[in-house]
Amino acid sequence: MRPNSKDPIRDSGPVLVGKMKITDQERAKRKELSHAPRPKIASTIVLTCGPKDNPKILMGQRSSKHDFMPSVYVFPGGRVDRADSYAPFIGDLSARTERILEAANSPRKSRAIVLAAIRETWEETGLLLGRAAPQSRNINHASYDAFRNKGILPDLTGVEVFGRAVTPPHRHKRFDAWFFIKHLGNVPPPTITDSHELLNVGWFTLGQIKRELELQRATTMMIRVLEDFLAADRLPNDIFYSRALHGEFQMTRFPE
């Protein structure tokens, strides 16, 4: 943050960002590059269930074999694929989330970013975020076929954006990641499974996440942003935005 700037997460106190974990393999891969890679668009979704004042949150542990952020716990998510731009869906984004996303993306790309988080949730945890709907076309995509085979479509209803973070340039992989949240209701946690991408998948309280799970600095930062978002009396008109600009970390709001 710049000197004398206001904390964009809270108006007082330092920004808690946690410990940055970079493996020797990651450092070596970055040194192989002549310049910082361009960030790829990605999305992450925080799924909650149970009482809103103490919800369970879905997370899983990245494999130690990953060459980017190995072994740490993360929310489901990943890179936006081409199929996300034309996959069938049901429901609409809220006017707020649509407005914020479209400040940086086309309407089609905005929907694709949310659909990517829904698709990745299925691929990483076995949880289908959809509802029954007439089927239109088959796009011959393995993950979206899983929805089709169940007679459901990915559902955009109830998804709200709460943050955006761009991976700093000292990483060999960079993402322009959008963070979403969806509350599944005051219900028991749905059944989930491990995958080749996420291990030890489970539902955790915020207390358990902060005390018991190994986290990357960016995840620690976004959990604090999430806590403020959940505690707000009303949804904000903008979102938390973290990026490195001219060699300095900037923590601001988006749209500015």
Coordinates of C-alpha atoms in Angstrom, one line a residue, residues 4-179:
N4 CA -0.9 7.3 4.2
S5 CA -3.4 5.5 2.1
K6 CA -6.6 4.2 3.6
D7 CA -6.9 0.5 4.3
P8 CA -9.4 -0.6 1.6
I9 CA -10.4 -3.7 3.6
R10 CA -11.1 -1.8 6.8
D11 CA -10.6 1.8 7.6
S12 CA -8.1 1.2 10.4
G13 CA -5.2 -1.2 11.1
P14 CA -2.7 -2.9 8.8
V15 CA -3.8 -5.2 5.9
L16 CA -3.2 -8.8 6.9
V17 CA -1.8 -10.6 4.0
G18 CA -0.1 -13.7 5.6
K19 CA 3.0 -15.6 4.5
M20 CA 3.9 -15.9 0.8
K21 CA 4.9 -19.4 0.0
I22 CA 7.1 -19.8 -3.1
T23 CA 8.8 -23.1 -3.8
D24 CA 12.3 -23.5 -5.3
Q25 CA 10.6 -25.0 -8.4
E26 CA 8.4 -21.9 -8.8
R27 CA 11.4 -19.6 -8.4
A28 CA 13.3 -21.6 -11.0
K29 CA 10.5 -21.5 -13.5
R30 CA 10.1 -17.7 -13.1
K31 CA 13.9 -17.2 -13.7
E32 CA 13.5 -19.0 -17.0
L33 CA 11.2 -16.3 -18.2
S34 CA 12.5 -13.0 -19.7
H35 CA 9.5 -11.0 -18.5
A36 CA 6.4 -11.4 -16.4
P37 CA 3.7 -13.5 -18.0
R38 CA 0.4 -11.8 -18.9
P39 CA -2.3 -12.7 -16.3
K40 CA -4.9 -15.2 -17.5
I41 CA -8.6 -14.6 -16.5
A42 CA -9.7 -17.0 -13.7
S43 CA -12.4 -17.3 -11.2
T44 CA -12.9 -18.7 -7.7
I45 CA -16.1 -19.3 -5.8
V46 CA -16.7 -19.5 -2.1
L47 CA -19.6 -21.8 -1.3
T48 CA -21.3 -21.5 2.1
C49 CA -24.0 -23.5 3.7
G50 CA -25.7 -23.6 7.2
P51 CA -26.3 -20.5 9.4
K52 CA -25.1 -17.3 7.9
D53 CA -23.5 -16.2 11.1
N54 CA -21.2 -19.3 11.2
P55 CA -21.4 -21.0 7.8
K56 CA -19.4 -24.0 6.5
I57 CA -17.2 -23.2 3.6
L58 CA -16.0 -25.5 0.9
M59 CA -12.2 -25.8 0.4
G60 CA -9.6 -28.3 -0.8
Q61 CA -5.9 -28.9 -0.7
R62 CA -3.9 -28.5 -3.9
S63 CA -1.7 -31.4 -4.7
S64 CA 2.0 -31.2 -3.8
K65 CA 2.7 -32.0 -7.4
H66 CA 1.3 -28.7 -8.6
D67 CA 4.0 -26.3 -9.9
F68 CA 1.9 -23.3 -8.7
M69 CA 0.9 -22.9 -5.1
P70 CA 1.4 -26.6 -4.1
S71 CA -0.1 -28.2 -0.9
V72 CA -2.1 -25.1 0.2
Y73 CA -5.9 -25.0 0.7
V74 CA -7.9 -23.0 -1.7
F75 CA -11.5 -22.4 -2.8
P76 CA -12.7 -24.2 -6.0
G77 CA -11.8 -22.3 -9.1
G78 CA -9.5 -22.1 -12.1
R79 CA -8.9 -20.6 -15.5
V80 CA -11.7 -19.5 -17.8
D81 CA -11.9 -21.9 -20.8
R82 CA -13.3 -21.3 -24.3
A83 CA -16.3 -23.6 -23.6
D84 CA -17.4 -21.4 -20.7
S85 CA -18.3 -18.7 -23.3
Y86 CA -20.9 -20.8 -25.0
A87 CA -22.0 -23.3 -22.4
P88 CA -25.8 -23.3 -21.7
F89 CA -26.9 -22.0 -18.4
I90 CA -29.9 -21.0 -16.4
G91 CA -30.6 -18.0 -14.2
D92 CA -29.3 -14.5 -14.3
L93 CA -26.4 -12.7 -12.6
S94 CA -27.5 -10.0 -10.1
A95 CA -27.6 -6.5 -11.5
R96 CA -24.7 -5.6 -9.1
T97 CA -22.4 -8.5 -10.1
E98 CA -23.2 -7.9 -13.8
R99 CA -22.4 -4.2 -13.6
I100 CA -19.1 -4.8 -11.8
L101 CA -17.9 -7.6 -14.1
E102 CA -18.9 -5.7 -17.2
A103 CA -16.8 -2.7 -16.1
A104 CA -13.9 -4.9 -17.2
N105 CA -15.4 -7.5 -19.5
S106 CA -18.0 -8.0 -22.2
P107 CA -21.4 -9.5 -21.2
R108 CA -20.5 -12.9 -22.7
K109 CA -17.1 -12.9 -20.9
S110 CA -18.7 -11.9 -17.6
R111 CA -21.0 -14.9 -17.7
A112 CA -18.1 -17.1 -18.8
I113 CA -16.1 -16.1 -15.7
V114 CA -18.9 -17.2 -13.4
L115 CA -19.6 -20.3 -15.4
A116 CA -15.9 -21.2 -15.1
A117 CA -16.1 -21.2 -11.3
I118 CA -19.2 -23.4 -11.5
R119 CA -17.5 -25.8 -13.9
E120 CA -14.3 -25.9 -11.8
T121 CA -16.4 -26.7 -8.7
W122 CA -17.7 -29.8 -10.4
E123 CA -14.2 -30.8 -11.7
E124 CA -12.5 -30.3 -8.3
T125 CA -15.1 -31.3 -5.8
G126 CA -17.8 -33.3 -7.6
L127 CA -20.5 -30.7 -6.7
L128 CA -22.9 -29.7 -9.4
L129 CA -24.2 -26.1 -8.9
G130 CA -27.3 -26.3 -11.1
R131 CA -31.0 -26.9 -11.3
A132 CA -33.4 -28.8 -13.5
A133 CA -34.0 -27.2 -16.8
P134 CA -34.9 -28.1 -20.4
Q135 CA -31.8 -29.1 -22.3
S136 CA -31.0 -27.2 -25.4
R137 CA -27.7 -28.2 -27.2
N138 CA -24.9 -30.6 -26.4
I139 CA -21.6 -28.8 -26.6
N140 CA -19.6 -32.1 -26.3
H141 CA -17.6 -30.9 -23.3
A142 CA -17.0 -33.5 -20.5
S143 CA -17.7 -31.3 -17.6
Y144 CA -20.8 -29.6 -19.0
D145 CA -22.0 -33.1 -20.2
A146 CA -22.1 -34.0 -16.5
F147 CA -24.7 -31.3 -15.9
R148 CA -26.6 -32.4 -19.1
N149 CA -26.6 -36.1 -18.0
K150 CA -28.3 -35.0 -14.7
G151 CA -30.9 -33.0 -16.6
I152 CA -29.7 -29.7 -15.1
L153 CA -28.0 -26.6 -16.2
P154 CA -25.3 -24.5 -14.4
D155 CA -27.2 -21.9 -12.3
L156 CA -26.0 -18.3 -12.1
T157 CA -28.6 -17.4 -9.5
G158 CA -27.4 -16.1 -6.2
V159 CA -23.8 -15.6 -7.2
E160 CA -22.2 -12.4 -6.0
V161 CA -18.7 -11.0 -6.7
F162 CA -16.7 -9.8 -3.8
G163 CA -13.1 -9.5 -4.9
R164 CA -10.5 -9.4 -7.6
A165 CA -6.8 -10.2 -7.3
V166 CA -4.1 -10.2 -9.9
T167 CA -1.1 -12.4 -9.3
P168 CA 2.1 -10.3 -8.8
P169 CA 4.8 -10.4 -11.6
H170 CA 7.3 -12.4 -9.6
R171 CA 5.2 -15.6 -10.2
H172 CA 5.8 -17.8 -13.3
K173 CA 2.0 -18.1 -13.6
R174 CA -0.3 -15.2 -13.2
F175 CA -4.0 -14.9 -13.0
D176 CA -6.6 -12.1 -13.0
A177 CA -8.8 -13.9 -10.6
W178 CA -12.4 -12.9 -9.7
F179 CA -13.8 -14.1 -6.4

